[in-house]
Tab-separated table of C-alpha atoms and ligand atoms in Angstrom:
chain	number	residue	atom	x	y	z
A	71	UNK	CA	-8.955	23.418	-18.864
A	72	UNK	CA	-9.873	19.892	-18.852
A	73	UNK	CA	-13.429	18.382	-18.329
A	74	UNK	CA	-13.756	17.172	-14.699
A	75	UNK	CA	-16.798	16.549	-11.965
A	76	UNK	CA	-16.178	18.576	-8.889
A	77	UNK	CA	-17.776	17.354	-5.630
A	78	UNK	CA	-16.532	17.287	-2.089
A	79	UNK	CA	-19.254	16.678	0.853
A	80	UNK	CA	-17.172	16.127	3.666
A	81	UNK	CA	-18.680	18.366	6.257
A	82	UNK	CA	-16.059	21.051	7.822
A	83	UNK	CA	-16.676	22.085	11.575
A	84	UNK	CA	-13.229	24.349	11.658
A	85	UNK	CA	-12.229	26.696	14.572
A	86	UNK	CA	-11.200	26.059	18.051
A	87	UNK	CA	-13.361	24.320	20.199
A	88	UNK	CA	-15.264	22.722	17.144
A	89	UNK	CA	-14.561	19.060	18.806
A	90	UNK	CA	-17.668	19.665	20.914
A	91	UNK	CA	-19.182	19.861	17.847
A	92	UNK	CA	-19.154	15.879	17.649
A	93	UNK	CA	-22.342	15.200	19.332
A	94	UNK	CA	-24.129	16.516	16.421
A	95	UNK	CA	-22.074	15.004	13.667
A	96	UNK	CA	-21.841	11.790	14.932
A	97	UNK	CA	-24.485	9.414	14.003
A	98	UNK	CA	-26.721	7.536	15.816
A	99	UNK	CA	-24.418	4.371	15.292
A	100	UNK	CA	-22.199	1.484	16.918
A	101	UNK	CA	-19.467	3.687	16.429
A	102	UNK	CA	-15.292	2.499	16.386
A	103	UNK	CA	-12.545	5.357	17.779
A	104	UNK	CA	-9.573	4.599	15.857
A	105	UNK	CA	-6.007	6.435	17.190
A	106	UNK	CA	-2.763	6.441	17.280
A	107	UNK	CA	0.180	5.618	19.719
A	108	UNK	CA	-0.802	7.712	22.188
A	109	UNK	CA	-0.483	11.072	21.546
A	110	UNK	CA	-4.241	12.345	21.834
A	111	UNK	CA	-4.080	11.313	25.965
A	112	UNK	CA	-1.092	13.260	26.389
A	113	UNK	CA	-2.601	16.649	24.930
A	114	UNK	CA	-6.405	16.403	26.160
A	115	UNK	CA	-8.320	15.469	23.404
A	116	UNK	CA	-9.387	11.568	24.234
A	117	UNK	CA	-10.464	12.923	26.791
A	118	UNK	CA	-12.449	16.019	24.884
A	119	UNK	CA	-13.552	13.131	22.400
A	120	UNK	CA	-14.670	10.845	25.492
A	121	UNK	CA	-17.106	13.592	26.506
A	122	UNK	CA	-18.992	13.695	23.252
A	123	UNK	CA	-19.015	9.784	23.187
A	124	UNK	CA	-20.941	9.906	26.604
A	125	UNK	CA	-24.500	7.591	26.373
A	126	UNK	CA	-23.431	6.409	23.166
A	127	UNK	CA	-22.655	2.737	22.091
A	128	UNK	CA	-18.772	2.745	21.184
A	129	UNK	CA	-15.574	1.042	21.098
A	130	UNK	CA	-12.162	1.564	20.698
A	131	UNK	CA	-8.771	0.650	18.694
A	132	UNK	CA	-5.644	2.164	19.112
A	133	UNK	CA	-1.809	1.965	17.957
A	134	UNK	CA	-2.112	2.758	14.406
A	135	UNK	CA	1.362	3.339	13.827
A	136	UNK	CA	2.573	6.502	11.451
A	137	UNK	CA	2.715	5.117	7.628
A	138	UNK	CA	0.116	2.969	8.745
A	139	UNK	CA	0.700	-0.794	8.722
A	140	UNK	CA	-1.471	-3.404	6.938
A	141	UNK	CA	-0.908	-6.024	9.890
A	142	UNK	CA	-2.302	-3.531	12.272
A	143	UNK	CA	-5.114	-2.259	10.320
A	144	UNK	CA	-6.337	-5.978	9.440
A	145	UNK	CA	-6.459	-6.470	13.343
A	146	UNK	CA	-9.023	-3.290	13.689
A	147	UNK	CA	-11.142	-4.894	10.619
A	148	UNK	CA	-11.886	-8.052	12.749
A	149	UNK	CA	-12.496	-6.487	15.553
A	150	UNK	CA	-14.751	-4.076	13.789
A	151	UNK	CA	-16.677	-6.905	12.117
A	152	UNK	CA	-16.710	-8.353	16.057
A	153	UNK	CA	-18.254	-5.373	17.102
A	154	UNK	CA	-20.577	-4.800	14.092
A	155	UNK	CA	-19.109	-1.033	13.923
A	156	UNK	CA	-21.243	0.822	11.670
A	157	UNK	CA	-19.382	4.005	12.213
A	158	UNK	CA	-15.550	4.851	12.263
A	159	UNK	CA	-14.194	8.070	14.039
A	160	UNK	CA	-10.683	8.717	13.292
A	161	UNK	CA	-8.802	11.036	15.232
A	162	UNK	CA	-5.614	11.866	14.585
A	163	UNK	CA	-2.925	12.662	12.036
A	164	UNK	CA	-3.129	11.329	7.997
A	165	UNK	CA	-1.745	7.803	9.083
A	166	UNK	CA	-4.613	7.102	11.660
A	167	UNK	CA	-7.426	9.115	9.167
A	168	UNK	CA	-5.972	6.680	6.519
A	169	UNK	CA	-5.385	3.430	8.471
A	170	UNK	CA	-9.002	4.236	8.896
A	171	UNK	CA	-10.374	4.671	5.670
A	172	UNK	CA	-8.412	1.217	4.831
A	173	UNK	CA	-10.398	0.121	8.031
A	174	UNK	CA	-13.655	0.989	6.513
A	175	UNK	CA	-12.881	-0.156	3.245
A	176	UNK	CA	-11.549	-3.914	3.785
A	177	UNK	CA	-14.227	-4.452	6.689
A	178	UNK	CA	-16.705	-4.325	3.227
A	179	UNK	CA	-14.534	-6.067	0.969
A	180	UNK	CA	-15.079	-9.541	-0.319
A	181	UNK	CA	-11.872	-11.562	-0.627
A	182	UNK	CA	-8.147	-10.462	0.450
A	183	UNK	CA	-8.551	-6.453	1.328
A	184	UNK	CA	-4.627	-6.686	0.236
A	185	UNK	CA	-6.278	-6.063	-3.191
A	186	UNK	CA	-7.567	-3.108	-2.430
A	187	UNK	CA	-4.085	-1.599	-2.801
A	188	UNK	CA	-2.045	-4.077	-4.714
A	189	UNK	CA	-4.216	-5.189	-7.822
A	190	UNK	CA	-6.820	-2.369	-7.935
A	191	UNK	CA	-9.360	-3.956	-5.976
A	192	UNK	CA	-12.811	-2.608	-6.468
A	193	UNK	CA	-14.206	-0.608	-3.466
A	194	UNK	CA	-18.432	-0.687	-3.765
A	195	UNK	CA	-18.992	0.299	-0.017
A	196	UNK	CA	-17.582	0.873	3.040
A	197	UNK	CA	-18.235	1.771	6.812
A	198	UNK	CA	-19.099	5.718	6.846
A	199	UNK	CA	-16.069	7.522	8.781
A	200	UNK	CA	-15.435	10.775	9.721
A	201	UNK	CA	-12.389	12.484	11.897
A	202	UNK	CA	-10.674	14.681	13.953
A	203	UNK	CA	-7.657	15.622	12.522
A	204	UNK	CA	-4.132	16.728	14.482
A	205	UNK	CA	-1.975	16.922	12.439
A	206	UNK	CA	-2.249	19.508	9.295
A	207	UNK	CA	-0.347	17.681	6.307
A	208	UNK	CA	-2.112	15.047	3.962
A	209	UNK	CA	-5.168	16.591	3.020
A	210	UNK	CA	-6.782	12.805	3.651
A	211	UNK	CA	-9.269	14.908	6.191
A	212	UNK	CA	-11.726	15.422	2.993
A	213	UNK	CA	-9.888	13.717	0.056
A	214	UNK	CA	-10.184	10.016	-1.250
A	215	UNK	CA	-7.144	8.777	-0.604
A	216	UNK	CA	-5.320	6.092	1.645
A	217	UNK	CA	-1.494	4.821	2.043
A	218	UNK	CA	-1.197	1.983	3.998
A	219	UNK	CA	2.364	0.219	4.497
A	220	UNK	CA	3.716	-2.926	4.775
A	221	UNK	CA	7.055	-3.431	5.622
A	222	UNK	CA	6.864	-7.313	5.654
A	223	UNK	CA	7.406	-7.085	1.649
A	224	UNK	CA	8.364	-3.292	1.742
A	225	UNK	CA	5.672	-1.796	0.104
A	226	UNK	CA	3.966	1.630	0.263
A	227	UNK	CA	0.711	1.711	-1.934
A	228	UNK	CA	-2.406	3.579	-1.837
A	229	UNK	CA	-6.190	3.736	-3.129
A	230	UNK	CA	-8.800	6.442	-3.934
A	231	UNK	CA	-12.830	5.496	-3.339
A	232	UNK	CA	-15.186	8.260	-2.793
A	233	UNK	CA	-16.478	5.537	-0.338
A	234	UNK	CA	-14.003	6.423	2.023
A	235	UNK	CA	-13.792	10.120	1.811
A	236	UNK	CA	-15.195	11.251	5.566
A	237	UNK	CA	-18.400	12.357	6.516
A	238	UNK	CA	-17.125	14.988	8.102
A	239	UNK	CA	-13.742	16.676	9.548
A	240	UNK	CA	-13.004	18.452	12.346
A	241	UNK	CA	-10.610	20.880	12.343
A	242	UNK	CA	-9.408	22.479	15.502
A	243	UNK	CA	-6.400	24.560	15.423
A	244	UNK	CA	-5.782	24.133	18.873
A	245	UNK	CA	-4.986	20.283	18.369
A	246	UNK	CA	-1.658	21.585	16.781
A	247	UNK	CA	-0.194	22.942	20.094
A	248	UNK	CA	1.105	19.310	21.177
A	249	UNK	CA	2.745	18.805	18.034
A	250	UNK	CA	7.069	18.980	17.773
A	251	UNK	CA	8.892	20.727	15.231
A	252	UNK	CA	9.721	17.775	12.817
A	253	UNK	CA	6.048	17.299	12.703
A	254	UNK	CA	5.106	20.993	11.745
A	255	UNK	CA	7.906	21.247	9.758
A	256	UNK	CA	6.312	17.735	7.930
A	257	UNK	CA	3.568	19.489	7.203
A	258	UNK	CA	4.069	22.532	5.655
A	259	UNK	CA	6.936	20.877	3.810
A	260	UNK	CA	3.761	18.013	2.779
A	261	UNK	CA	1.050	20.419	1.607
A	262	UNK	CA	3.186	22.277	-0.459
A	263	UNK	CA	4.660	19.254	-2.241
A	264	UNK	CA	0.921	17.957	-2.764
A	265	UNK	CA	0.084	21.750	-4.250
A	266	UNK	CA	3.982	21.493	-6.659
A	267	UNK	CA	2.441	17.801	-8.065
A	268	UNK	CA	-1.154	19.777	-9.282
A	269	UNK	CA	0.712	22.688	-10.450
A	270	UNK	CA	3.727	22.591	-11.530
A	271	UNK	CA	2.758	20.665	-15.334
A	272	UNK	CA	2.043	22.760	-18.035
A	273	UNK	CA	-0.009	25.487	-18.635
A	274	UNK	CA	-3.742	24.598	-19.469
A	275	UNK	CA	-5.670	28.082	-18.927
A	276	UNK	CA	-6.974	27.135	-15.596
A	277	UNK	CA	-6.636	30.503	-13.873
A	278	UNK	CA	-8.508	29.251	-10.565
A	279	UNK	CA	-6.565	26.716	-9.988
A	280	UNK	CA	-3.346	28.215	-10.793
A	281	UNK	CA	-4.048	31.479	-8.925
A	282	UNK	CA	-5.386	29.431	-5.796
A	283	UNK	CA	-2.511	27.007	-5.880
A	284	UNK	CA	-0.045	29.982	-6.258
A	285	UNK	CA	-1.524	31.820	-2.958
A	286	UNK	CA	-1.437	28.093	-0.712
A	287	UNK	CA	2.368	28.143	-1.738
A	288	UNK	CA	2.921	31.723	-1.064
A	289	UNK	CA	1.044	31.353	2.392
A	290	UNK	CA	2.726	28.330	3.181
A	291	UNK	CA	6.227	30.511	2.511
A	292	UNK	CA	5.079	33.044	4.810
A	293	UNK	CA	3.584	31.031	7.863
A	294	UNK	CA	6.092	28.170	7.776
A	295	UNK	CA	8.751	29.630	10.058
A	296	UNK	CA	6.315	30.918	11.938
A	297	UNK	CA	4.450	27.880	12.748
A	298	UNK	CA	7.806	26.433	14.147
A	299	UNK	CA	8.296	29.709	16.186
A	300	UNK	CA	5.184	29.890	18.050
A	301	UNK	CA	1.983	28.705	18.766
A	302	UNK	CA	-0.196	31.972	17.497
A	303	UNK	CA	-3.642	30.599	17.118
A	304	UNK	CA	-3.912	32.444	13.393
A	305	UNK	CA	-0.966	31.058	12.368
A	306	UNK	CA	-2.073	27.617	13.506
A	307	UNK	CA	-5.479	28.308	12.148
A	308	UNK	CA	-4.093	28.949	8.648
A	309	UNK	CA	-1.949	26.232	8.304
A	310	UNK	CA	-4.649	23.598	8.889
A	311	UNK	CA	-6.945	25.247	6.410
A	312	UNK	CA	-4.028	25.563	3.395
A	313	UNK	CA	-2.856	22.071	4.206
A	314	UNK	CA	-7.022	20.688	3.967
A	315	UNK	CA	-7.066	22.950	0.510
A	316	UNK	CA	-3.940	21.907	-0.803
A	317	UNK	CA	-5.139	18.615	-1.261
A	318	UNK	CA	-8.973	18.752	-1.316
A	319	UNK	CA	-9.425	18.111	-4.683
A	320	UNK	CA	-9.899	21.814	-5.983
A	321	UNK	CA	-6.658	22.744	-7.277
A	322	UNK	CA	-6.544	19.568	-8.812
A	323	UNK	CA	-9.586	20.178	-10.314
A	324	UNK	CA	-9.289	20.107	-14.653
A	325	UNK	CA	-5.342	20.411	-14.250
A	326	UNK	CA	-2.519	17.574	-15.734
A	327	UNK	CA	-1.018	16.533	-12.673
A	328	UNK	CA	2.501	14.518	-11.896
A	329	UNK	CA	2.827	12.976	-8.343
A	330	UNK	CA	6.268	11.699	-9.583
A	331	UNK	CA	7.964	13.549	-6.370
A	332	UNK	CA	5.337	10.919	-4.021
A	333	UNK	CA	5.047	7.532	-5.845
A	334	UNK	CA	9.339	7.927	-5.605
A	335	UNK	CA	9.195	9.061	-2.101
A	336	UNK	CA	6.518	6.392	-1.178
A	337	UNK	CA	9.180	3.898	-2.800
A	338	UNK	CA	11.991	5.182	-0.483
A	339	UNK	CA	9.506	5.403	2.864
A	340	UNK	CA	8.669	1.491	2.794
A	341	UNK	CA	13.021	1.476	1.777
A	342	UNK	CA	14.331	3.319	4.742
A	343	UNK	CA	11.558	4.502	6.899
A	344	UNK	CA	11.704	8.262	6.047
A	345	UNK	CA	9.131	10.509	7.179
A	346	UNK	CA	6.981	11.038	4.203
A	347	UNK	CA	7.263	14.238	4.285
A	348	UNK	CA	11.201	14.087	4.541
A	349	UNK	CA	11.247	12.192	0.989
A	350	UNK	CA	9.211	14.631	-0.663
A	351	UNK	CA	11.596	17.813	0.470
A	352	UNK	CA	14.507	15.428	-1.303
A	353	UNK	CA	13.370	14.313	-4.092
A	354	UNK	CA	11.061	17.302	-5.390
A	355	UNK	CA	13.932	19.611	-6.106
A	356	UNK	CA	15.756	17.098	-8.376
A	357	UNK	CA	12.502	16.321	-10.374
A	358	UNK	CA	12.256	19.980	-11.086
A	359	UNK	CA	15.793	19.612	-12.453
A	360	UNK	CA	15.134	16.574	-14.135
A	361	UNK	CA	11.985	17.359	-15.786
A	362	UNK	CA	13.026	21.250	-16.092
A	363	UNK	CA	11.940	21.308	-19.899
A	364	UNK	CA	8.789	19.569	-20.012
A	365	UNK	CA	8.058	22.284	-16.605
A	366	UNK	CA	9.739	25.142	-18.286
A	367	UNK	CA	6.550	26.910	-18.604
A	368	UNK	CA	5.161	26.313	-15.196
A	369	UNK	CA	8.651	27.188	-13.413
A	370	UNK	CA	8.419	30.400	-14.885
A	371	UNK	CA	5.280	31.193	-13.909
A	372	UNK	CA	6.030	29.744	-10.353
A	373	UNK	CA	9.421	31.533	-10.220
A	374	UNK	CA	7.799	34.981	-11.227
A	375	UNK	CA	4.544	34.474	-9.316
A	376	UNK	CA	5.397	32.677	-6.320
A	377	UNK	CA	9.124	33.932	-5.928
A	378	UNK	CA	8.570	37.204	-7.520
A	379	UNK	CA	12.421	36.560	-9.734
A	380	UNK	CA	12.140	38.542	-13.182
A	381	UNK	CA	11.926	36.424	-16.959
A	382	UNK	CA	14.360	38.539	-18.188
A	383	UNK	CA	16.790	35.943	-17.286
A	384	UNK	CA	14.634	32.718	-18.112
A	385	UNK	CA	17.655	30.177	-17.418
A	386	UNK	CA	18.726	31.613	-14.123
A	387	UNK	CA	15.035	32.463	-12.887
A	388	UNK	CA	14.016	28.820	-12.987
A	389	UNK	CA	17.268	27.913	-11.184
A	390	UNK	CA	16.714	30.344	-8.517
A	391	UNK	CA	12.990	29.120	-7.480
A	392	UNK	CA	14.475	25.642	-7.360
A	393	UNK	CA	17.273	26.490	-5.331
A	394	UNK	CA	15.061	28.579	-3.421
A	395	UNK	CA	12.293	25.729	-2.640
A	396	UNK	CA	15.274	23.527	-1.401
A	397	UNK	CA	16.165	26.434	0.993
A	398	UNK	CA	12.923	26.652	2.191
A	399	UNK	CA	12.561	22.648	3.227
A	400	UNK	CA	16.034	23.411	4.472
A	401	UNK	CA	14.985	26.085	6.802
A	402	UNK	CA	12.040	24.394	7.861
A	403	UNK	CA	14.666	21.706	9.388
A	404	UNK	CA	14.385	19.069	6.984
A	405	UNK	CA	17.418	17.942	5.215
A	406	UNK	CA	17.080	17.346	1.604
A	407	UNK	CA	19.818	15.100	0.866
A	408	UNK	CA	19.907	11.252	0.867
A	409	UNK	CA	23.598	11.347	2.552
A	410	UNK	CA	22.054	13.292	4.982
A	411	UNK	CA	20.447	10.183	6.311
A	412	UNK	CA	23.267	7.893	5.889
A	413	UNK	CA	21.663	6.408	3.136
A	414	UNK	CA	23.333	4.908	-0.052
A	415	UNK	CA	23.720	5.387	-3.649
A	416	UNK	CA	22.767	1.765	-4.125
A	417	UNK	CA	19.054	2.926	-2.917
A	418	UNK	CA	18.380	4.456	-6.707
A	419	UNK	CA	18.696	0.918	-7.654
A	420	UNK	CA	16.238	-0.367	-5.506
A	421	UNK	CA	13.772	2.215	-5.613
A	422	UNK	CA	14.157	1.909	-9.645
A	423	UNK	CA	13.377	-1.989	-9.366
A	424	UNK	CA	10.347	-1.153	-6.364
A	425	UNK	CA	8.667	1.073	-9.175
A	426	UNK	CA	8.958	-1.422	-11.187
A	427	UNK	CA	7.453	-4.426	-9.659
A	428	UNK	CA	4.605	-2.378	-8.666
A	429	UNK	CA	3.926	-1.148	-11.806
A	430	UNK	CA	4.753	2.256	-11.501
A	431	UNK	CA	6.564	2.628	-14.850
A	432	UNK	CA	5.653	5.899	-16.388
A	433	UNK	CA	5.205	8.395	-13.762
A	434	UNK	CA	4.644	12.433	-14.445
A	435	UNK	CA	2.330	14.438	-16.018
A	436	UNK	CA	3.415	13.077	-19.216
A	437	UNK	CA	3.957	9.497	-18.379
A	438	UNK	CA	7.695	10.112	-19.307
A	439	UNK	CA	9.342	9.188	-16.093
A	440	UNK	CA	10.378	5.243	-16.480
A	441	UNK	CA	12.427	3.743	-13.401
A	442	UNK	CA	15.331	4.586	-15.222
A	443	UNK	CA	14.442	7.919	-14.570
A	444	UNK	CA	13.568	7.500	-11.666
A	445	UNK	CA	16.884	6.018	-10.510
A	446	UNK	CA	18.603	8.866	-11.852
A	447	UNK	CA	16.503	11.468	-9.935
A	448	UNK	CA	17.222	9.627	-7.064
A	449	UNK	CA	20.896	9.179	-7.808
A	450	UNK	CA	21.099	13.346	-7.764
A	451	UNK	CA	19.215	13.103	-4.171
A	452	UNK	CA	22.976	12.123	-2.734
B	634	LIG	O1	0.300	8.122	16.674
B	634	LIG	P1	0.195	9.319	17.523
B	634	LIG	O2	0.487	9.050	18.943
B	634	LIG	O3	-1.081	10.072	17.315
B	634	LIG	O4	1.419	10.312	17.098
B	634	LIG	C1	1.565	10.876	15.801
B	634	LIG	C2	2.700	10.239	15.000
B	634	LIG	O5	3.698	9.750	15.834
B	634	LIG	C3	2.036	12.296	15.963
B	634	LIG	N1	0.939	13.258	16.169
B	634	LIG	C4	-0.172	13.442	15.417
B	634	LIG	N2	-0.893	14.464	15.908
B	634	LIG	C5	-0.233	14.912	17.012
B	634	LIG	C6	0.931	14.149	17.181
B	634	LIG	N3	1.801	14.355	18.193
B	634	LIG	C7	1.518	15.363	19.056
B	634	LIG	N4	0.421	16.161	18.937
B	634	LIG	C8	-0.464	15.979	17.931
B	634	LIG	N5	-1.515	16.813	17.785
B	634	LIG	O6	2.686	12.590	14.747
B	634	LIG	C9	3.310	11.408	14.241
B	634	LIG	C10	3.113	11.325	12.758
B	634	LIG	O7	1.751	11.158	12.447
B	634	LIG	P2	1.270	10.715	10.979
B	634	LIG	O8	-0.203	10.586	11.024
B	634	LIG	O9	2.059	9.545	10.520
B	634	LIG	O10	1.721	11.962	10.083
B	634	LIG	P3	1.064	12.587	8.804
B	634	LIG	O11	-0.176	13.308	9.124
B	634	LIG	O12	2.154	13.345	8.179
B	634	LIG	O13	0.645	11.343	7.897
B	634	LIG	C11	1.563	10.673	7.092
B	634	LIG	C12	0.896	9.552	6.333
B	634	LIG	O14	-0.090	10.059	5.411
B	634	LIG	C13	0.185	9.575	4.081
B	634	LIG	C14	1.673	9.396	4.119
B	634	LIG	O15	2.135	8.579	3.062
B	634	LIG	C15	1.900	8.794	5.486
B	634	LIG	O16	1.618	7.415	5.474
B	634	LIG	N6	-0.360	10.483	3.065
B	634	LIG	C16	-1.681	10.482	2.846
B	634	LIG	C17	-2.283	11.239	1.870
B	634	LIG	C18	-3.729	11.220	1.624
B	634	LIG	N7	-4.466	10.290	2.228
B	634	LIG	O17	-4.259	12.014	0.850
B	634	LIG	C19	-1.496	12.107	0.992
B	634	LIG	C20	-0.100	12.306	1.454
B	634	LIG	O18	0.674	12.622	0.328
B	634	LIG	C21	0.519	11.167	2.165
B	634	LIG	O19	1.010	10.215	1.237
B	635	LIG	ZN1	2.108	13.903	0.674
């Protein structure tokens, strides 16, 4: 296992009914609620959140759109600066939490915030934030991470500061009701991607890790039809809690990871407007093909452990768990081919010469995946 620093202190109020819990874990603090397009007055819980806001000195900024855009977000900085906002509350799904961790982030920044995300940018504050989540998926709820968009120059990019990680996060099952299908279906499909790009590297004797990375992906078998088939509270319950673990920075603790399957599906998002979680489900099964010897360790393991398919054939085991991960996206009512979306072969070009001008030229665990690669993993997505 490799040396790392473990330390997480966003503050988890989980459960139903936990959004009353925002009286207490908001601070005493000009505070900025920061939503979506709408979606949080249709199911009840602007209004839940104006409750707890009662007496308290607040303001509001709405229309973050999903893959967040930087245009939009810049417009929330000034009037957050306006407003002198010392405190952000998010609510929503990963595009609002991170639209508002960019928020945060720029409102501190000296010089172009576009830095931030396209030259590395060096985050040394921010505003404090902390959220509501509704939408299980991203793991941004107590990670470090924001993708912000900007279709303008088509470009997806993302940064990590522990200055934006939130305060808190609550997490209320119940907020999952409203959601449709293709957004369920986006986030099972999402956390187990983000718990394939910790895992499946090579072995490095981090039983933990493995062994809690191996039971998200095993739950997230099990409840994932069932999360599209009804609105059990468990069900619900446990989805939110796998998708906040598989990316909360524990699994990922001490482990190589790859993110490949993300930084090529981030390219073809700011292409073509997929759902992020729609790239992912077609382009993860083709790096497991592609990469399928530098993995061969880890798809065993995954195969036997997660899929329970015998070593005896090594060859045909691996090809089984990859076939069978593309079933399961496929069942969850995602397709998983490019075609599928009337997309065209030209697109491995592009997203070849997109990884390229933004640098991204050796992705994977081992830094072995050059654009070339890349455009011929995304040349087998057809
Ligand atoms: O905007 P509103 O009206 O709220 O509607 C949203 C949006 O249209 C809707 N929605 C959210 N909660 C709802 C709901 N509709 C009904 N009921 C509810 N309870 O769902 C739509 C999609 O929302 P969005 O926030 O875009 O989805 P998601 O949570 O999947 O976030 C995707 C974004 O997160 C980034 C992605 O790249 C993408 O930009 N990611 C962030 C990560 C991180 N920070 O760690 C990691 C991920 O890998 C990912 O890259
Ligand atoms: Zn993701």
């Amino acid at each position: 296992m490799n040396n790392f620093i473990y330390h997480n202190p966003t503050k988890v109020a989980f459960g139903k009914g936990s959004i009353a819990k925002l009286s207490v874990l908001l601070p005493d603090a000009k505070i900025m609620l920061v939503y979506g397009g709408g979606s949080i007055k249709n199911n009840g819980i602007y209004q839940q959140i104006l409750e707890q806001l009662e007496g308290r000195n607040w303001c509001e900024f709405s229309g973050i759109e999903p893959n967040p855009e930087y245009s939009t977000l810049m417009k929330a900085v000034e009037l957050a600066k306006q407003e002198e906002v010392e405190f952000i509350l998010a609510v929503g799904g990963g595009s609002v939490i991170d639209g508002s961790k960019f928020i945060a982030a720029a409102a501190h920044y000296d010089g172009e915030p576009w830095e931030i995300l396209a030259s590395g940018g060096k985050v040394h504050s921010a505003i404090p934030l902390g959220c509501v989540l509704t939408l299980p998926a991203t793991g941004t709820e107590t990670n470090t991470a924001s993708v912000v968009n900007r279709t303008d120059i088509g470009k997806k990019l993302s940064f990590l500061s522990d200055h934006v990680r939130p305060k808190f996060a609550v997490l209320d099952p119940e907020a999952t009701y409203s959601l449709p299908e293709r957004q369920l279906a986006n986030g099972v499909v999402d956390a187990f991607v983000h718990v394939m790009e910790q895992y499946l590297t090579y072995p490095i004797g981090a039983s933990v890790q493995d062994r809690f990375a191996e039971a998200i992906l095993s739950n997230l078998l099990e409840i994932g039809p069932q999360v599209l088939a009804s609105q059990d509270y468990q069900v619900r319950a446990n989805l939110m809690w796998n998708a906040t673990q598989a990316l909360s920075g524990l699994i990922g603790a001490g482990v190589p990871q790859d993110w490949s399957t993300h930084m090529i599906g981030h390219e073809l998002t700011a292409l073509h407007n997929l759902d992020h979680a729609v790239t992912l489900a077609i382009v993860l099964p083709r790096v497991m093909h592609y990469q399928k010897e530098h993995k061969r360790e880890k798809l065993l393991q995954y195969a036997e452990r997660v899929w329970g398919l015998s070593r005896y054939d090594e060859e045909g085991a691996i090809d089984l768990a990859i076939e069978k991960t593309e079933q399961f996206f496929r069942d969850m009512g995602i397709k998983t081919k490019l075609s599928e979306y009337d997309i065209s072969s030209e697109v491995a070009n592009e997203v070849a010469r997109k990884l390229e001008e933004n640098g991204f030229t050796r992705l994977g665990e081992h830094q072995n995946i050059s654009p070339d690669d890349a455009r011929k993993i995304v040349a087998a997505c057809m």
